[in-house]
Coordinates of C-alpha atoms and ligand atoms in Angstrom, one line a residue:
M230 CA 78.4 26.1 74.0
Q231 CA 78.3 22.5 72.7
R232 CA 81.2 21.5 70.3
Y233 CA 80.3 18.6 68.1
T234 CA 83.1 17.0 66.2
D235 CA 81.4 13.9 64.7
Q236 CA 79.5 13.1 61.5
Y237 CA 76.9 10.3 61.1
I238 CA 78.5 7.9 58.6
G239 CA 77.9 4.2 58.0
G240 CA 75.5 3.8 60.9
A241 CA 77.6 5.4 63.6
W242 CA 78.8 8.8 64.9
R243 CA 82.4 9.0 63.8
P244 CA 85.0 11.8 64.3
S245 CA 85.0 14.2 61.3
L246 CA 88.1 14.0 59.2
A247 CA 88.0 17.8 59.0
S248 CA 89.5 20.1 61.7
A249 CA 87.5 23.2 60.8
S250 CA 84.1 23.9 62.3
V251 CA 81.0 25.9 61.6
T252 CA 79.6 28.0 64.5
V253 CA 75.8 27.9 64.8
V254 CA 74.4 31.3 65.9
D255 CA 71.1 32.1 67.7
P256 CA 69.6 34.8 65.4
A257 CA 67.7 36.4 68.3
T258 CA 70.8 37.0 70.4
E259 CA 73.6 36.8 67.9
L260 CA 75.3 34.4 70.4
A261 CA 77.0 31.1 69.5
L262 CA 74.9 28.1 70.3
A263 CA 77.1 25.3 69.2
S264 CA 79.7 24.3 66.6
V265 CA 79.6 21.4 64.1
P266 CA 82.3 20.0 61.9
A267 CA 82.9 21.8 58.6
G268 CA 83.3 18.6 56.7
G269 CA 85.3 18.4 53.5
A270 CA 85.8 16.0 50.6
P271 CA 87.2 13.2 52.9
D272 CA 84.0 13.2 55.1
V273 CA 81.9 13.3 51.9
D274 CA 83.8 10.5 50.4
A275 CA 83.4 8.3 53.4
A276 CA 79.7 9.0 53.6
V277 CA 79.1 8.3 49.9
G278 CA 81.2 5.2 50.2
A279 CA 79.0 4.0 53.1
A280 CA 75.8 4.8 51.1
R281 CA 77.2 3.0 48.0
A282 CA 78.1 -0.1 50.1
A283 CA 74.6 -0.2 51.5
A284 CA 72.8 0.5 48.3
R285 CA 72.4 -2.9 46.8
S286 CA 71.0 -4.7 49.8
W287 CA 68.7 -1.8 50.7
A288 CA 67.4 -1.7 47.2
A289 CA 66.6 -5.5 47.4
T290 CA 64.4 -5.1 50.5
T291 CA 60.7 -5.5 50.3
R292 CA 58.4 -2.6 51.0
E293 CA 57.3 -4.4 54.2
Q294 CA 61.0 -4.6 55.3
R295 CA 61.4 -0.8 54.6
L296 CA 58.2 0.0 56.4
V297 CA 59.5 -1.3 59.7
P298 CA 62.3 1.3 60.3
L299 CA 60.3 4.0 58.4
T300 CA 57.5 3.6 60.9
R301 CA 59.9 3.9 63.8
L302 CA 61.3 7.0 62.1
R303 CA 57.8 8.5 62.0
D304 CA 57.3 7.5 65.6
G305 CA 60.6 9.1 66.6
L306 CA 59.6 12.4 64.9
A307 CA 56.3 12.2 66.8
A308 CA 58.0 11.6 70.2
R309 CA 60.4 14.5 69.7
Q310 CA 58.1 17.2 68.5
Q311 CA 58.9 19.6 71.3
E312 CA 62.7 19.1 71.1
I313 CA 62.5 19.6 67.3
A314 CA 60.5 22.8 67.7
E315 CA 62.9 24.2 70.3
T316 CA 65.9 23.3 68.3
I317 CA 64.5 25.1 65.2
T318 CA 63.5 28.1 67.3
A319 CA 67.1 28.3 68.7
E320 CA 69.0 28.0 65.4
L321 CA 66.6 29.7 62.9
G322 CA 64.9 32.2 65.2
C323 CA 61.4 30.9 64.2
P324 CA 58.8 31.7 66.8
I325 CA 58.1 28.7 69.0
G326 CA 54.3 28.7 68.1
F327 CA 55.0 28.5 64.4
A328 CA 58.0 26.1 65.0
T329 CA 55.6 23.7 66.8
A330 CA 52.6 24.0 64.5
V331 CA 54.5 24.0 61.2
Q332 CA 58.3 23.4 61.4
A333 CA 57.9 20.3 63.6
A334 CA 54.4 19.1 62.7
V335 CA 54.6 19.2 58.9
P336 CA 57.6 16.9 58.7
L337 CA 55.7 14.4 60.9
A338 CA 52.7 14.6 58.5
V339 CA 54.9 14.2 55.5
A340 CA 56.7 11.2 57.0
D341 CA 53.3 9.7 57.9
S342 CA 52.0 10.3 54.4
Y343 CA 54.9 8.2 53.0
L344 CA 54.0 5.2 55.1
G345 CA 50.6 5.1 53.3
I346 CA 52.1 5.9 49.9
L347 CA 54.7 3.2 50.2
A348 CA 52.2 0.6 51.4
G349 CA 50.0 1.2 48.4
Y350 CA 52.5 1.9 45.6
A351 CA 52.6 -0.3 42.5
F352 CA 56.2 -1.1 42.0
E353 CA 55.3 -3.4 39.1
E354 CA 53.1 -2.7 36.1
R355 CA 52.2 -4.7 33.0
V356 CA 52.5 -2.7 29.7
G357 CA 51.7 -4.8 26.6
N358 CA 54.3 -7.7 26.7
S359 CA 56.4 -5.9 29.3
T360 CA 56.6 -5.9 33.0
V361 CA 57.8 -2.4 34.1
L362 CA 59.6 -2.4 37.4
A363 CA 60.1 0.8 39.5
E364 CA 63.6 0.4 40.9
P365 CA 65.4 2.8 43.3
A366 CA 67.6 5.5 41.7
G367 CA 70.6 4.6 43.8
V368 CA 72.7 6.8 46.0
V369 CA 71.0 10.2 46.6
A370 CA 72.7 13.4 47.6
A371 CA 70.3 15.7 49.6
I372 CA 71.4 19.3 49.9
T373 CA 68.9 21.3 52.0
P374 CA 68.4 24.9 53.1
W375 CA 67.7 26.5 56.5
N376 CA 64.2 28.0 56.2
Y377 CA 62.1 24.9 56.9
P378 CA 65.2 22.9 57.9
L379 CA 63.5 19.6 59.0
H380 CA 60.7 19.7 56.4
Q381 CA 63.2 20.0 53.6
I382 CA 65.2 17.1 55.0
V383 CA 62.1 14.8 55.5
A384 CA 60.7 15.7 52.1
K385 CA 63.8 14.3 50.5
V386 CA 65.2 11.7 52.8
V387 CA 61.9 9.8 53.7
P388 CA 60.7 9.2 50.1
A389 CA 64.3 8.4 49.0
L390 CA 64.5 5.7 51.8
A391 CA 61.0 4.5 51.0
A392 CA 62.0 4.1 47.3
G393 CA 65.0 1.9 48.3
C394 CA 67.7 4.6 47.8
T395 CA 70.5 5.3 50.2
V396 CA 71.2 8.9 51.2
V397 CA 73.9 11.4 52.1
L398 CA 72.5 14.6 53.6
K399 CA 74.3 17.9 53.6
P400 CA 72.1 20.3 55.6
A401 CA 72.4 24.1 55.6
E402 CA 75.3 25.5 57.7
D403 CA 72.9 27.8 59.5
T404 CA 70.7 25.0 60.8
P405 CA 72.7 21.8 61.3
L406 CA 71.4 21.1 64.8
V407 CA 68.0 19.9 63.8
A408 CA 69.7 17.8 61.1
R409 CA 71.8 16.1 63.8
L410 CA 68.6 15.5 65.8
F411 CA 67.1 13.9 62.7
A412 CA 70.2 11.7 62.3
R413 CA 69.7 10.5 65.9
I414 CA 66.1 9.7 65.2
V415 CA 67.1 7.7 62.1
D416 CA 69.8 5.9 64.1
E417 CA 67.3 4.9 66.8
A418 CA 64.9 3.7 64.0
G419 CA 67.3 0.9 63.2
F420 CA 68.1 1.3 59.5
P421 CA 71.0 -0.8 58.2
A422 CA 74.4 0.9 58.4
G423 CA 75.0 3.3 55.5
V424 CA 71.4 3.7 54.4
F425 CA 71.4 7.2 55.8
N426 CA 74.5 9.4 56.3
L427 CA 74.9 13.0 57.5
V428 CA 77.8 15.3 56.6
T429 CA 77.7 18.9 58.0
G430 CA 79.8 21.6 56.4
L431 CA 79.9 24.6 54.1
G432 CA 78.0 24.6 50.8
P433 CA 80.9 25.4 48.4
V434 CA 83.1 22.7 50.2
A435 CA 81.0 19.8 51.5
G436 CA 78.0 20.6 49.3
A437 CA 80.0 20.9 46.1
A438 CA 82.0 17.7 46.9
L439 CA 78.8 15.8 47.3
A440 CA 77.1 17.1 44.2
E441 CA 80.2 16.3 42.1
H442 CA 80.9 12.9 43.7
P443 CA 81.0 10.2 40.9
Q444 CA 79.3 7.6 43.1
V445 CA 76.2 9.8 43.6
D446 CA 73.3 8.9 41.2
L447 CA 70.8 11.7 42.0
V448 CA 71.1 15.1 43.5
S449 CA 68.1 16.7 45.2
F450 CA 68.6 20.3 46.1
T451 CA 66.6 23.1 47.6
G452 CA 68.0 26.6 47.8
S453 CA 69.1 29.6 45.8
T454 CA 68.9 29.8 42.0
A455 CA 72.7 30.5 41.8
V456 CA 73.6 27.3 43.6
G457 CA 70.9 25.3 41.8
R458 CA 72.5 26.3 38.5
E459 CA 75.9 25.0 39.7
I460 CA 74.5 21.8 41.0
A461 CA 72.6 21.2 37.7
A462 CA 75.8 21.8 35.8
A463 CA 77.8 19.4 38.0
A464 CA 75.0 16.8 37.6
G465 CA 75.0 17.3 33.9
R466 CA 78.8 16.6 33.7
G467 CA 78.3 13.4 35.8
I468 CA 75.1 12.3 34.0
K469 CA 73.2 12.3 37.4
R470 CA 69.5 12.9 37.8
V471 CA 68.8 16.2 39.5
A472 CA 65.8 17.8 41.3
L473 CA 65.9 21.5 42.1
E474 CA 63.5 23.6 44.2
L475 CA 64.7 27.2 43.8
G476 CA 62.1 29.5 45.4
G477 CA 59.7 31.9 43.9
K478 CA 57.9 35.2 43.5
S479 CA 54.4 33.9 43.9
A480 CA 51.3 36.0 43.2
N481 CA 48.1 36.1 45.2
V482 CA 45.4 37.3 42.9
V483 CA 42.2 38.8 44.4
L484 CA 39.5 38.9 41.8
P485 CA 36.5 41.3 42.2
G486 CA 33.8 39.5 44.1
A487 CA 36.2 37.8 46.5
D488 CA 36.3 38.3 50.2
L489 CA 38.9 41.0 50.1
A490 CA 39.5 41.2 53.9
R491 CA 40.0 37.5 54.2
A492 CA 42.3 37.3 51.2
V493 CA 44.5 40.2 52.5
N494 CA 44.6 38.8 56.0
V495 CA 45.7 35.4 54.9
N496 CA 48.3 36.9 52.6
V497 CA 49.8 39.0 55.3
G498 CA 50.2 35.9 57.5
N499 CA 51.5 33.9 54.5
V500 CA 54.3 36.4 54.0
F501 CA 55.2 37.3 57.6
N502 CA 55.2 33.8 59.1
N503 CA 58.7 32.5 59.4
S504 CA 59.9 36.1 58.8
G505 CA 59.1 35.8 55.1
Q506 CA 61.6 33.0 54.6
T507 CA 59.2 30.8 52.7
C508 CA 59.9 29.8 49.1
S509 CA 56.2 29.6 48.3
A510 CA 55.2 32.9 50.0
W511 CA 52.7 35.1 48.2
T512 CA 55.1 38.1 48.1
R513 CA 53.0 39.8 45.4
L514 CA 49.4 40.7 46.2
L515 CA 47.5 41.7 43.1
V516 CA 44.3 43.7 43.6
H517 CA 41.9 45.4 41.2
E518 CA 42.5 49.1 40.9
E519 CA 39.0 49.9 42.3
Q520 CA 39.7 48.0 45.5
Y521 CA 43.4 48.9 45.7
E522 CA 43.4 51.5 48.5
E523 CA 41.0 49.4 50.6
A524 CA 43.4 46.4 50.3
V525 CA 46.4 48.6 51.3
A526 CA 44.5 49.8 54.4
L527 CA 43.6 46.2 55.3
A528 CA 47.2 45.0 54.8
A529 CA 48.5 47.8 57.1
E530 CA 46.0 46.9 59.8
A531 CA 46.9 43.1 59.6
A532 CA 50.6 43.9 59.6
G533 CA 50.2 45.8 62.9
K534 CA 49.6 42.4 64.6
Y535 CA 53.2 41.3 63.7
V536 CA 55.5 42.9 66.3
P537 CA 59.0 41.5 66.1
G538 CA 60.2 39.9 69.3
D539 CA 61.8 37.0 71.2
P540 CA 61.0 33.8 69.2
A541 CA 61.1 31.7 72.4
S542 CA 57.9 33.5 73.7
P543 CA 54.7 31.8 72.7
R544 CA 53.1 35.2 72.1
T545 CA 55.6 36.2 69.4
R546 CA 54.3 36.0 65.9
I547 CA 57.5 37.2 64.1
G548 CA 61.1 36.6 65.0
P549 CA 64.4 37.6 63.4
V550 CA 65.7 36.4 60.0
V551 CA 68.3 33.7 60.0
S552 CA 71.5 35.6 59.7
A553 CA 73.2 39.0 59.5
R554 CA 73.7 38.4 55.8
Q555 CA 70.0 37.7 55.2
R556 CA 69.1 40.8 57.2
E557 CA 71.3 43.0 55.1
R558 CA 69.9 41.4 51.9
V559 CA 66.3 42.1 53.0
R560 CA 67.0 45.6 54.1
G561 CA 68.7 46.2 50.7
Y562 CA 65.5 45.2 48.9
I563 CA 63.4 47.5 51.0
T564 CA 65.7 50.5 50.4
G565 CA 65.9 49.6 46.7
A566 CA 62.1 49.4 46.4
L567 CA 61.6 52.9 47.9
A568 CA 64.3 54.3 45.6
E569 CA 62.4 52.7 42.6
G570 CA 59.2 54.5 43.7
A571 CA 57.4 52.1 45.9
R572 CA 55.3 53.6 48.8
L573 CA 56.1 52.6 52.3
V574 CA 52.9 51.6 54.1
V575 CA 54.4 50.0 57.2
G576 CA 57.9 48.9 58.2
G577 CA 61.1 50.1 56.6
A578 CA 64.8 49.3 56.3
D579 CA 65.8 50.5 59.8
A580 CA 66.0 48.1 62.8
P581 CA 62.7 47.6 64.7
E582 CA 62.4 49.7 67.8
G583 CA 64.1 48.3 71.0
L584 CA 65.7 45.4 69.1
D585 CA 69.4 46.4 68.8
Q586 CA 70.5 42.8 69.1
G587 CA 69.4 40.0 66.8
F588 CA 68.8 39.8 63.1
Y589 CA 65.5 41.6 63.1
V590 CA 63.8 43.3 60.2
R591 CA 60.6 45.4 60.3
P592 CA 57.6 43.6 58.8
T593 CA 57.1 45.7 55.7
V594 CA 54.2 46.4 53.3
L595 CA 54.9 48.2 50.1
A596 CA 52.3 49.8 47.9
D597 CA 52.5 51.3 44.3
V598 CA 54.8 48.5 43.4
T599 CA 54.9 48.0 39.6
P600 CA 55.7 44.7 37.8
E601 CA 59.1 45.7 36.5
M602 CA 60.5 46.8 39.9
T603 CA 63.3 44.7 41.4
V604 CA 61.2 43.9 44.5
A605 CA 58.4 42.5 42.2
Q606 CA 60.8 40.3 40.2
E607 CA 63.4 38.9 42.7
E608 CA 63.0 36.7 45.7
V609 CA 63.5 38.8 48.9
F610 CA 63.2 36.0 51.5
G611 CA 62.1 38.4 54.2
P612 CA 58.9 39.9 55.7
V613 CA 58.2 42.1 52.7
L614 CA 54.8 42.2 51.0
S615 CA 54.4 44.1 47.7
I616 CA 50.9 45.2 46.6
L617 CA 50.3 45.7 42.9
R618 CA 47.3 47.0 41.0
Y619 CA 45.7 45.5 37.9
R620 CA 43.1 46.8 35.5
D621 CA 41.3 43.6 34.4
E622 CA 41.7 39.8 34.6
E623 CA 44.0 39.7 31.5
H624 CA 46.3 42.3 33.1
A625 CA 46.3 40.4 36.4
L626 CA 47.3 37.2 34.6
E627 CA 50.0 39.0 32.7
I628 CA 51.5 40.3 36.0
A629 CA 51.1 37.0 37.8
N630 CA 53.0 35.1 35.0
G631 CA 55.5 37.9 34.5
T632 CA 58.4 36.8 36.5
A633 CA 61.2 34.2 36.1
Y634 CA 59.6 32.0 38.8
G635 CA 56.6 29.8 39.1
L636 CA 56.4 27.9 42.4
A637 CA 53.1 28.8 44.1
G638 CA 50.2 31.2 44.1
G639 CA 46.7 32.0 45.3
V640 CA 43.5 33.0 43.6
W641 CA 40.4 34.4 45.4
A642 CA 37.1 34.9 43.7
G643 CA 33.3 35.0 44.5
D644 CA 33.2 31.2 43.7
D645 CA 35.8 28.4 43.5
A646 CA 35.0 27.7 39.9
S647 CA 36.0 31.2 38.6
A648 CA 39.1 31.1 40.8
A649 CA 40.1 27.7 39.5
A650 CA 39.6 28.9 35.9
F651 CA 42.1 31.7 36.5
A652 CA 44.5 29.3 38.3
R653 CA 44.6 27.0 35.2
R654 CA 46.1 29.8 33.3
M655 CA 48.9 30.5 35.8
D656 CA 52.4 29.3 35.0
T657 CA 53.1 27.9 38.5
G658 CA 53.3 24.6 40.3
Q659 CA 50.7 25.1 43.1
V660 CA 47.7 27.4 43.5
D661 CA 45.5 27.7 46.6
I662 CA 41.9 28.4 45.7
N663 CA 40.1 30.8 48.1
G664 CA 42.5 29.9 50.8
G665 CA 42.7 26.1 50.2
R666 CA 45.0 24.6 52.8
F667 CA 48.4 22.9 52.5
N668 CA 48.1 19.3 51.4
P669 CA 51.1 17.0 52.1
L670 CA 50.0 14.6 49.4
A671 CA 50.0 17.2 46.6
P672 CA 53.0 17.5 44.3
F673 CA 55.1 20.6 45.2
G674 CA 57.6 22.1 42.8
G675 CA 58.3 24.7 40.2
F676 CA 57.5 25.8 36.7
K677 CA 60.1 27.9 34.9
G678 CA 63.0 29.2 37.1
S679 CA 61.5 27.7 40.2
G680 CA 63.1 24.4 39.5
V681 CA 62.9 20.9 38.2
G682 CA 61.1 17.9 39.7
R683 CA 58.4 17.5 42.4
E684 CA 58.4 16.7 46.1
L685 CA 55.7 15.3 48.4
G686 CA 53.1 12.7 47.7
R687 CA 53.4 10.0 45.0
H688 CA 55.2 12.4 42.7
G689 CA 57.8 12.9 45.4
L690 CA 58.4 9.2 45.7
E691 CA 58.7 8.8 41.9
E692 CA 61.6 11.3 41.8
F693 CA 63.7 8.5 43.5
L694 CA 62.6 5.6 41.2
Q695 CA 63.7 4.6 37.8
P696 CA 61.8 2.3 35.5
K697 CA 63.2 -1.0 34.2
S698 CA 61.3 -2.9 31.4
L699 CA 61.3 -6.7 31.1
Q700 CA 59.8 -8.0 27.8
F701 CA 58.0 -11.4 27.7
Ligands
LIG830 P1 72.1 28.5 49.3 O1 71.6 28.1 48.0 O2 73.5 29.0 49.3 O3 72.1 27.3 50.4 C1 71.2 26.2 50.2 C2 72.0 24.9 50.5 O4 73.0 24.8 49.4 C3 72.9 24.9 51.8 O5 72.9 23.6 52.3 C4 74.2 25.3 51.3 O6 75.3 24.8 52.1 C5 74.3 24.6 50.0 N1 75.3 25.1 49.0 C6 75.7 26.4 48.9 N2 76.6 26.6 47.9 C7 76.8 25.3 47.4 C8 77.6 24.8 46.3 N3 78.4 25.6 45.6 N4 77.5 23.5 46.0 C9 76.6 22.7 46.7 N5 75.9 23.1 47.7 C10 75.9 24.4 48.1 O7 71.1 29.6 49.9 P2 71.5 30.8 50.9 O8 72.7 31.5 50.5 O9 71.4 30.3 52.3 O10 70.2 31.8 50.7 C11 70.3 32.8 49.6 C12 68.9 33.0 49.0 O11 68.5 31.8 48.4 C13 67.8 33.3 49.9 O12 67.7 34.7 50.2 C14 66.6 32.8 49.1 O13 66.2 33.8 48.2 C15 67.1 31.6 48.4 N6 66.7 30.4 49.1 C16 65.7 29.7 48.6 C17 65.2 28.6 49.4 C18 64.1 27.8 48.9 O14 63.3 27.3 49.7 N7 63.9 27.5 47.6 C19 65.9 28.1 50.6 C20 67.0 28.9 51.0 C21 67.4 30.0 50.2
LIG831 MG1 74.9 30.8 49.7

């Protein structure tokens, strides 16, 4: 087991000022993989100090100057795709196939997209007798979760650096190893010292110290609603800008006339990939009452292809969830749903057969779920699909919009225009029309309780900019 004792601060790996450590566990074996420092306020203070010291000169660089190390960062991500995927498989338990195709490849696509966006962005605009400058927001605190651990780092750090901000990253305690790998790639890319800093540690200690630090100008957070609320409160007290991405309870609405089999198959993959630990997952499948039992049968058949197993095997489609705590949480939601009257189609709360070790959960499909049930209202963050029935389009819309969240969604219809007309009425930040694929240039973020602000694309860059007006 590797014991790391350093943090990346001010352009170098330095001994952590903390003596405590965090053990990183392989969710498939429950064995310790490594330990990293559990940084506290002194590490955070050193990192924010380094970011502050570098902020003015990095903000004064031209886009051409920033594009040089950012291009090397993109190239470093490209060169290390396999190591990235293997690291995420080890610490998250994500199957190697999905880790390669999504967990490693999407951050590369996002980093690549920002090279183009930065090259073309208008940092100056004429408005009447004013020139409006887009200036960097300053020192950014990035606090990231474990479910897409590199994607969430890249989606914050790369646009922040492109905007001319300096960054302190506090990654999730469950997945710090890919964050350390990212810091090595940044180091090799040759950014000036202090432009990017990494502090590993526990959320309530290192994360809280970072969010509250008076020298931080903007906090970008992805994670739970409870922590998001605390971070927004701390940002409010400090008059800091804040961006929050807090998950969802997204609806996939299949309108009569759609390709039902395709819609259901795509939905099952959407929820079971990454063991359901996807903030934008379509965890509620809404089907017309006349097609309901057909959809349940299709979902049961599709779910049969997801047999939990060793994430290191290229044949495995579903691995464990990230931690024992997450496993208990997911099992609790399954038990609760059955107690509230849901029908178990496949899966269940007990451990999958033959997998006594590892944080495994049975891929589960629930039918007869009604909108007021807990499992239809709260984010489970596990491989649990709920199927709900609707009477007509108005009823479907009411159910789709009837949660505290609004992050993503899907609509399927006989033609794109009718699906899009329905999507326009959904209170949510993203909707895929008839299976429309992920677009790294499209703004991603939540309506309602799903958060504040947007990531990815031009909108994601603009989160890290602030306007200044010069009047002539
Ligand atoms: P969490 O919100 O505790 O962790 C996310 C990040 O916030 C981690 O880096 C953590 O260290 C940090 N953090 C925790 N407490 C903090 C504090 N007081 N101040 C500053 N930073 C803090 O999420 P957790 O506990 O790992 O997962 C619980 C649930 O949250 C999941 O079951 C899921 O429903 C939701 N979640 C949503 C995510 C999304 O993509 N929107 C990602 C991860 C979790
Ligand atoms: Mg937590």
